[in-house]
mmCIF file of C-alpha atoms in Angstrom:
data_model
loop_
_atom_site.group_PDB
_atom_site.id
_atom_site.type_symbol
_atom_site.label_atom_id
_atom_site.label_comp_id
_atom_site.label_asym_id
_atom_site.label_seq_id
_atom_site.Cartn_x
_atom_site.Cartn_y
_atom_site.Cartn_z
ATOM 1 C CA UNK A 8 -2.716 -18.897 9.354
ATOM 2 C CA UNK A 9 -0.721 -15.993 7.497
ATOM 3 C CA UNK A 10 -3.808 -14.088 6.744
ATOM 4 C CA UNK A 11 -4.688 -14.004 10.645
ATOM 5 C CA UNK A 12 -1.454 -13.571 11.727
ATOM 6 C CA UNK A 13 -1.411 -10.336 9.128
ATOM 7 C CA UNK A 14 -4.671 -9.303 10.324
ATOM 8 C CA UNK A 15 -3.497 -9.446 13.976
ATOM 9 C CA UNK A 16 -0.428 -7.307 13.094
ATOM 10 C CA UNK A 17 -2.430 -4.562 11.115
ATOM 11 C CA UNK A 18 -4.807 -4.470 13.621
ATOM 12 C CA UNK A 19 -2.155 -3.911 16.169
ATOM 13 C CA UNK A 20 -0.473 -1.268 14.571
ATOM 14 C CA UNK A 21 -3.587 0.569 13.757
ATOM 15 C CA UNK A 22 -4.136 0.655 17.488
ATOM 16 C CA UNK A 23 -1.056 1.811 17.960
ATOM 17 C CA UNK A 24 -1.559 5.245 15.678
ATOM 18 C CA UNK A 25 -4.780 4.936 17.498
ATOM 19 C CA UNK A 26 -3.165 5.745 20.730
ATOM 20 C CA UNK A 27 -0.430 7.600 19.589
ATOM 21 C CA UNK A 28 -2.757 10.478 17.509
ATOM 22 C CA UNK A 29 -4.787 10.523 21.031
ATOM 23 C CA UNK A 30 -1.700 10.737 23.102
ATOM 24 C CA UNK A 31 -0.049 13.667 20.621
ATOM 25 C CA UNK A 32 -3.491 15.464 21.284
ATOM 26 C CA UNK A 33 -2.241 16.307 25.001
ATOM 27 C CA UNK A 34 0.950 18.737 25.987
ATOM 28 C CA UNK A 35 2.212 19.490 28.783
ATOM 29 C CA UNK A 36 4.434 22.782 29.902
ATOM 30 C CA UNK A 37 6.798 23.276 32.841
ATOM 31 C CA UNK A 38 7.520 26.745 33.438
ATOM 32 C CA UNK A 39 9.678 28.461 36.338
ATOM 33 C CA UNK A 40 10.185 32.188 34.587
ATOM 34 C CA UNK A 41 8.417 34.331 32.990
ATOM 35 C CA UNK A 42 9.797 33.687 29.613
ATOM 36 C CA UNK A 43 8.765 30.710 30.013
ATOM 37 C CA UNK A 44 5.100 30.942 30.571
ATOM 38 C CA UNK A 45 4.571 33.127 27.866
ATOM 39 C CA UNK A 46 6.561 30.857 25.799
ATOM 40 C CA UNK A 47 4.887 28.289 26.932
ATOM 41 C CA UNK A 48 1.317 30.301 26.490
ATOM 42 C CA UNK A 49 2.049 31.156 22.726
ATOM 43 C CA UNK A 50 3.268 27.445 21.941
ATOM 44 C CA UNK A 51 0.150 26.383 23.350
ATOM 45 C CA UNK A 52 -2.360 28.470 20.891
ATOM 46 C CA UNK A 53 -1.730 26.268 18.064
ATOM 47 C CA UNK A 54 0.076 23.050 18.793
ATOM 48 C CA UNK A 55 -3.361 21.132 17.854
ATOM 49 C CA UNK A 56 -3.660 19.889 21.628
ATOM 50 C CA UNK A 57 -4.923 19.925 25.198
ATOM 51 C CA UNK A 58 -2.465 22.085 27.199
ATOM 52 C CA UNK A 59 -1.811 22.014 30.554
ATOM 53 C CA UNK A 60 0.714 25.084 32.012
ATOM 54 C CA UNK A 61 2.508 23.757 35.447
ATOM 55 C CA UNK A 62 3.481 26.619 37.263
ATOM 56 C CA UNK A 63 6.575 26.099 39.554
ATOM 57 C CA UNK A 64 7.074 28.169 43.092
ATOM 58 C CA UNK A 65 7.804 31.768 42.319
ATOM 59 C CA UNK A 66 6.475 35.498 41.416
ATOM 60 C CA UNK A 67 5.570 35.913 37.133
ATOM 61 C CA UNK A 68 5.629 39.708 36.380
ATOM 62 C CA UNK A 69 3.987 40.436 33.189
ATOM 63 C CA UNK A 70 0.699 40.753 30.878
ATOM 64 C CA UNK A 71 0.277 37.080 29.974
ATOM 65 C CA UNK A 72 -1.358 36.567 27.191
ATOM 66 C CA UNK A 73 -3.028 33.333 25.297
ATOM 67 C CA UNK A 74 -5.267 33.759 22.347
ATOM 68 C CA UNK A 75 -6.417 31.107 20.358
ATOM 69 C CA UNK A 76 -9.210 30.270 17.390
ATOM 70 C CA UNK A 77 -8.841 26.446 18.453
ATOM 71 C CA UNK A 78 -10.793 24.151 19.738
ATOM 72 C CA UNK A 79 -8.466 22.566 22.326
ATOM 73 C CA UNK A 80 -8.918 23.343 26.208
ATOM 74 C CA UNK A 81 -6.188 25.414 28.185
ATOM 75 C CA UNK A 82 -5.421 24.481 31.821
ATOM 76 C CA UNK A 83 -2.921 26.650 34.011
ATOM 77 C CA UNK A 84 -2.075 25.339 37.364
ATOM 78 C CA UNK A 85 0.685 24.642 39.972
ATOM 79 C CA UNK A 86 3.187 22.377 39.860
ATOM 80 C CA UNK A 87 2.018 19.344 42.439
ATOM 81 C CA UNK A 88 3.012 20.322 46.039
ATOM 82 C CA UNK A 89 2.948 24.114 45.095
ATOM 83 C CA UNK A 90 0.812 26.005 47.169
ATOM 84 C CA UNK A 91 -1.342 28.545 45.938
ATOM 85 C CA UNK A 92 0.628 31.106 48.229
ATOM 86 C CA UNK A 93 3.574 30.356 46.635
ATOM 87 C CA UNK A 94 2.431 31.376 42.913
ATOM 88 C CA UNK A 95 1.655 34.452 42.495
ATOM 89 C CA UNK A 96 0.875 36.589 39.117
ATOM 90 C CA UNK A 97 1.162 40.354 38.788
ATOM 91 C CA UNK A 98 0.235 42.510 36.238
ATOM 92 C CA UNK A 99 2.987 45.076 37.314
ATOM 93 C CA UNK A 100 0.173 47.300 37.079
ATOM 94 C CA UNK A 101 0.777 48.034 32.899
ATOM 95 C CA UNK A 102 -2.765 45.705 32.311
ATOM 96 C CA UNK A 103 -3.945 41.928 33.207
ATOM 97 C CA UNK A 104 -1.964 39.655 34.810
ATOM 98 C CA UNK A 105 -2.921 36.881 32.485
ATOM 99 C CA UNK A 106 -5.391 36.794 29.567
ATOM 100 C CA UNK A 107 -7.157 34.258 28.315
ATOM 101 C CA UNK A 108 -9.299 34.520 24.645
ATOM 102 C CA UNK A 109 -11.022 30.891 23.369
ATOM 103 C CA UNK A 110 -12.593 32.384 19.994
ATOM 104 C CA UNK A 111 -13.179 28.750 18.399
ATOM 105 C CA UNK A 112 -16.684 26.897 19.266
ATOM 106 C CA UNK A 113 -15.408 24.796 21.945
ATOM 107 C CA UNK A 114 -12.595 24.144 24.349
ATOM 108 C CA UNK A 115 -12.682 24.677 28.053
ATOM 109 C CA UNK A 116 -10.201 26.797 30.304
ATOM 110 C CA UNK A 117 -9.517 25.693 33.988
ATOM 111 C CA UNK A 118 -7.288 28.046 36.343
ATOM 112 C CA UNK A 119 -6.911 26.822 39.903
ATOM 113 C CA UNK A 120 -4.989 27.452 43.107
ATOM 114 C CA UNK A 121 -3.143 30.597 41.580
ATOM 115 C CA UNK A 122 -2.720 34.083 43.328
ATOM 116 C CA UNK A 123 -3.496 37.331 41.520
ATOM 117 C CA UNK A 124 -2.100 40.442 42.328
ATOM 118 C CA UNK A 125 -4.541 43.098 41.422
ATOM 119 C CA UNK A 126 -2.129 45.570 40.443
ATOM 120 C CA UNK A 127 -3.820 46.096 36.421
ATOM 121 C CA UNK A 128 -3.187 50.135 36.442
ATOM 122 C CA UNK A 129 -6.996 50.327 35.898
ATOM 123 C CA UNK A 130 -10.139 49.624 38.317
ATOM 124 C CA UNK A 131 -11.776 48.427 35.061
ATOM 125 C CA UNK A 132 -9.723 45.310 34.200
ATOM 126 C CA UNK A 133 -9.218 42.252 35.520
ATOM 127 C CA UNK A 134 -5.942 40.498 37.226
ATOM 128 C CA UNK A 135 -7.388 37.348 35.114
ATOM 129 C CA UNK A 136 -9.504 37.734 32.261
ATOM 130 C CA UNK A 137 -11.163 34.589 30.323
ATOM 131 C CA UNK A 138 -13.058 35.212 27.239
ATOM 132 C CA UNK A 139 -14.231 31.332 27.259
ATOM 133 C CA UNK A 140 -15.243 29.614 23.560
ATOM 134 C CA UNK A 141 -18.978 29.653 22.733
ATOM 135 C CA UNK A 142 -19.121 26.404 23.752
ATOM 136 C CA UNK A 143 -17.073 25.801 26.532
ATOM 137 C CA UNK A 144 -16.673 26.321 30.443
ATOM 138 C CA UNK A 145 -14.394 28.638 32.462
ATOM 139 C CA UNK A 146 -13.689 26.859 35.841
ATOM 140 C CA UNK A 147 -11.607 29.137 38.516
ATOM 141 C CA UNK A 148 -11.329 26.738 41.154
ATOM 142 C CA UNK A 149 -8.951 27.844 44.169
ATOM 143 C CA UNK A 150 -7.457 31.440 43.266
ATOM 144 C CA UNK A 151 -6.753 34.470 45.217
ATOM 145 C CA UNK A 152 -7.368 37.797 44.161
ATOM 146 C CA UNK A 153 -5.801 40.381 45.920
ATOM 147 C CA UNK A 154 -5.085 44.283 46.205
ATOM 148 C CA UNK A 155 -2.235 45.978 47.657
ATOM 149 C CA UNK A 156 -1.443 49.491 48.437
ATOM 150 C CA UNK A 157 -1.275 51.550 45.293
ATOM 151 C CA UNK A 158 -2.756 49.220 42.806
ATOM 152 C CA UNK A 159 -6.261 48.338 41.145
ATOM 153 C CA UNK A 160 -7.960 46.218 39.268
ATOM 154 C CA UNK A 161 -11.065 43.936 39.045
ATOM 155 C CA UNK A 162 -10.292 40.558 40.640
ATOM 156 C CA UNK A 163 -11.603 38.169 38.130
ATOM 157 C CA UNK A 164 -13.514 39.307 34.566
ATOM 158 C CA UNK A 165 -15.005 36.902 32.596
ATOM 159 C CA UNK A 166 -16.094 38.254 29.063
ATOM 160 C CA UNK A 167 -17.807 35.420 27.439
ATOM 161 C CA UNK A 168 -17.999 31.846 27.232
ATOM 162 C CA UNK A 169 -21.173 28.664 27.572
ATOM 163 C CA UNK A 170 -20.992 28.320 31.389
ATOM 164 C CA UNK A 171 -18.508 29.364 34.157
ATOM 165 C CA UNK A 172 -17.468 28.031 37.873
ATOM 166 C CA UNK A 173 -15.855 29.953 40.010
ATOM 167 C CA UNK A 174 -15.653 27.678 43.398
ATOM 168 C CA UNK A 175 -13.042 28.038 46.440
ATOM 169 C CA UNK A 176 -12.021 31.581 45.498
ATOM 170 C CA UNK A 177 -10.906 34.424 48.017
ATOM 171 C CA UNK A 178 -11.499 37.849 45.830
ATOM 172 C CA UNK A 179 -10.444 40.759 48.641
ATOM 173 C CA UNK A 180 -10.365 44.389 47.868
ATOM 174 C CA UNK A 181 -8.158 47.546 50.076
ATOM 175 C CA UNK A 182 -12.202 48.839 51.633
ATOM 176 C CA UNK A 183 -10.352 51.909 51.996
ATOM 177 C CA UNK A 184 -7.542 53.955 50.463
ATOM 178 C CA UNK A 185 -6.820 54.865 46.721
ATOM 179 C CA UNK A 186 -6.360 54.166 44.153
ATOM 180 C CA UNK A 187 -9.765 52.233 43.635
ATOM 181 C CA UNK A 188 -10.142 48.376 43.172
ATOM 182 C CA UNK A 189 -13.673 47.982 41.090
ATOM 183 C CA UNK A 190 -15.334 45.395 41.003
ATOM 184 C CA UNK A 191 -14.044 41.345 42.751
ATOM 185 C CA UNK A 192 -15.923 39.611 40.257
ATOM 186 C CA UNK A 193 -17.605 41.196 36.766
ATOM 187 C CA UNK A 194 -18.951 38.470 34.516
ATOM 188 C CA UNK A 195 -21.011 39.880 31.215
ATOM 189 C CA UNK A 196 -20.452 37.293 28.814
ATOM 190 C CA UNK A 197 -21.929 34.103 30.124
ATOM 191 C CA UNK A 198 -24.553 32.355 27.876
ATOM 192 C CA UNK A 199 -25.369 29.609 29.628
ATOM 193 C CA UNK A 200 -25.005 28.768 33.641
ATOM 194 C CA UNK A 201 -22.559 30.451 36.453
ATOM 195 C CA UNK A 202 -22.362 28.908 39.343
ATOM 196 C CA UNK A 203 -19.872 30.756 42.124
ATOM 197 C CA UNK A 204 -19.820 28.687 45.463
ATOM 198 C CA UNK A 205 -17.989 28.258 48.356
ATOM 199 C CA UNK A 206 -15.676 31.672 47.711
ATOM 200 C CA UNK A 207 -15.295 35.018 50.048
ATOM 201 C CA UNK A 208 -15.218 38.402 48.118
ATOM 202 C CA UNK A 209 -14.720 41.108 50.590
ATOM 203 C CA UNK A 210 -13.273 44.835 50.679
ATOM 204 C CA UNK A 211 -13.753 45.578 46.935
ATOM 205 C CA UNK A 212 -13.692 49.685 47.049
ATOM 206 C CA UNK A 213 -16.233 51.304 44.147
ATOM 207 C CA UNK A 214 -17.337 48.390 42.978
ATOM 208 C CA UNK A 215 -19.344 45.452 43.606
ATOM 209 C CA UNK A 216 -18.410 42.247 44.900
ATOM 210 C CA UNK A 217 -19.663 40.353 42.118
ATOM 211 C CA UNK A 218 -20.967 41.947 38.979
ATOM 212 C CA UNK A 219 -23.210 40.249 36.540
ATOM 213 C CA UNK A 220 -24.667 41.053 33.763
ATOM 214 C CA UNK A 221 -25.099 37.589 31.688
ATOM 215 C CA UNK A 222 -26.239 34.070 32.519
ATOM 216 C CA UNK A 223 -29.202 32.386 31.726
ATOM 217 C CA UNK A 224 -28.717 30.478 34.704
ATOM 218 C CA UNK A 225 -27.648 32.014 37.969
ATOM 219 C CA UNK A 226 -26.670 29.777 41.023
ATOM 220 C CA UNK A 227 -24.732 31.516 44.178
ATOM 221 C CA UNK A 228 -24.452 29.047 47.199
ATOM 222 C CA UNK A 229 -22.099 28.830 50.349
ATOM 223 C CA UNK A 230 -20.249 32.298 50.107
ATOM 224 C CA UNK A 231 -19.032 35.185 51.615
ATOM 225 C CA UNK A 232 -20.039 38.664 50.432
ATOM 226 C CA UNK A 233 -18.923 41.429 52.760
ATOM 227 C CA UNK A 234 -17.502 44.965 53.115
ATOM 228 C CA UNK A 235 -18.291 45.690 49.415
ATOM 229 C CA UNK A 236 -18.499 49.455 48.501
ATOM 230 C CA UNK A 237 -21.604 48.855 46.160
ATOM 231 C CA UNK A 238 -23.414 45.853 45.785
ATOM 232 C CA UNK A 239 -22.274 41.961 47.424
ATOM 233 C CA UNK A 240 -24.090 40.499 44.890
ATOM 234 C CA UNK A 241 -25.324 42.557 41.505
ATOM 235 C CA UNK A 242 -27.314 40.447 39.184
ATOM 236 C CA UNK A 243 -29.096 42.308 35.985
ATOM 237 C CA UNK A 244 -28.709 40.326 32.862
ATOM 238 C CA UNK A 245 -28.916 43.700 30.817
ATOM 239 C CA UNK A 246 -26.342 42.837 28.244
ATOM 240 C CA UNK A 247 -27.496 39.002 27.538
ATOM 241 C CA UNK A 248 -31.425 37.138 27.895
ATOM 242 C CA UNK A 249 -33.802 38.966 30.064
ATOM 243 C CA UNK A 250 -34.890 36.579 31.650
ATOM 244 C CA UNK A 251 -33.042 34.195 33.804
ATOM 245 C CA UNK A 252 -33.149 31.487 36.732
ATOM 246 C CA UNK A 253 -31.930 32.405 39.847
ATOM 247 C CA UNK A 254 -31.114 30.239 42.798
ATOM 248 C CA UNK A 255 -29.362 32.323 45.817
ATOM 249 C CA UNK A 256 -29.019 30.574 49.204
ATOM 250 C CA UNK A 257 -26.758 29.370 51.918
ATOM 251 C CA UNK A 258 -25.084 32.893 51.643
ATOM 252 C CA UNK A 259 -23.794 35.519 54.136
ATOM 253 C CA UNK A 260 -24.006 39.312 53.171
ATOM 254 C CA UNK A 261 -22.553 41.832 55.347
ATOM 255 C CA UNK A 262 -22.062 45.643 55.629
ATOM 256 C CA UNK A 263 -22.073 46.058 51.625
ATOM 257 C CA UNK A 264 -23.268 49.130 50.288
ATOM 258 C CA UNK A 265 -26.246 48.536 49.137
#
């Protein structure tokens, strides 16, 4: 009966580590400055978790920056309740708002219901750029890209990374004026599948609305392309395979340039 009763005890302690080493494998950050989201960004890159960066109400000035060789995912995201309207993220046109770099061989980055300011000082550079892992996904689920008077920038660059979503997105350019926005979208790093749905990108001035030159699989359904100086849609997979699936439907182009 003392031998069980051991057994029963080491047992339940080892299921205790158990969950403890998987609970210590999560961290969470609540930010409301922008101190403290790059704080919170830098403690993230090696803490040997999952991070997810809650974003209370309010307007972060600055080039975020996260770079990591881990193989932990990154999520940045309101606080619950927080509208997307009421977090915004601006570059303060000196370079990207925020910038994301995954060099290990997995982890996934989400970024969702966040507004970006495309004020980057440069119509070559994106508000938010995600270098994604080799073998993970990008999801940008929810964001707003958008231009004012005087700025520029790319909307949304992603530089590399297995597969990316971009879903629920509103990427809007000036149409007119100067300086010049580029492109709403440019993806060239994608190995593996993008898939942008549901999402308007409209007004983007000398540049196309979304810009592709990666993917092995392509998939554009349910969106918006309109107003774009070049291109709505540019797809040439010049810098990765080839060849490549496509699958375009349930889309509405409109007075882009070409």
């Amino acid at each position: 009966m003392k031998t069980s009763l051991r057994s029963l005890k080491l047992a339940a302690l080892a299921g205790m580590t158990m969950l403890t080493a998987i609970a210590a494998r999560a961290a969470d950050f609540h930010v409301a400055t922008a101190q403290d989201f790059q704080n919170a960004l830098t403690a993230a890159t090696a803490n040997g978790a999952d991070n997810t960066v809650w974003l209370t109400n309010g307007y972060y000035t600055g080039n975020f920056s996260y770079n990591s060789s881990a193989i932990y995912s990154l999520t940045v995201q309101p606080e619950p309740g927080v509208a997307k309207t009421n977090v915004t993220i601006d570059g303060g046109g000196g370079g990207r708002g925020l910038n994301i770099t995954c060099s290990g061989a997995s982890g996934n980055v989400t970024v969702s219901n966040i507004t970006f300011l495309r004020n980057c000082g440069s119509s070559s550079i994106g508000a938010l750029r995600i270098a994604a892992s080799s073998g993970g996904t990008a999801i940008v689920d929810g964001c707003r890209f958008l231009s004012a008077n005087n700025s520029s920038g790319v909307g949304l660059e992603i530089a590399s990374g297995l597969n990316t979503i971009i879903r629920n997105c509103l990427v809007l350019g000036k149409t007119n004026g100067s300086p010049n926005d580029g492109d709403g979208i440019n993806i060239s790093g994608v190995t593996g599948n993008t898939l942008i749905c549901n999402s308007t990108i409209a007004g983007n001035r000398a540049g196309d609305g979304a810009n592709i030159t990666a993917s092995a699989v392509l998939t554009v359904t349910n969106n918006v392309f309109q107003t774009n100086f070049y291109h709505g849609l540019y797809f040439n997979p010049s810098s990765g395979s080839k060849t490549a699936v496509v699958a375009v439907s349930n889309n509405v182009f409109s007075v882009n340039g070409n």
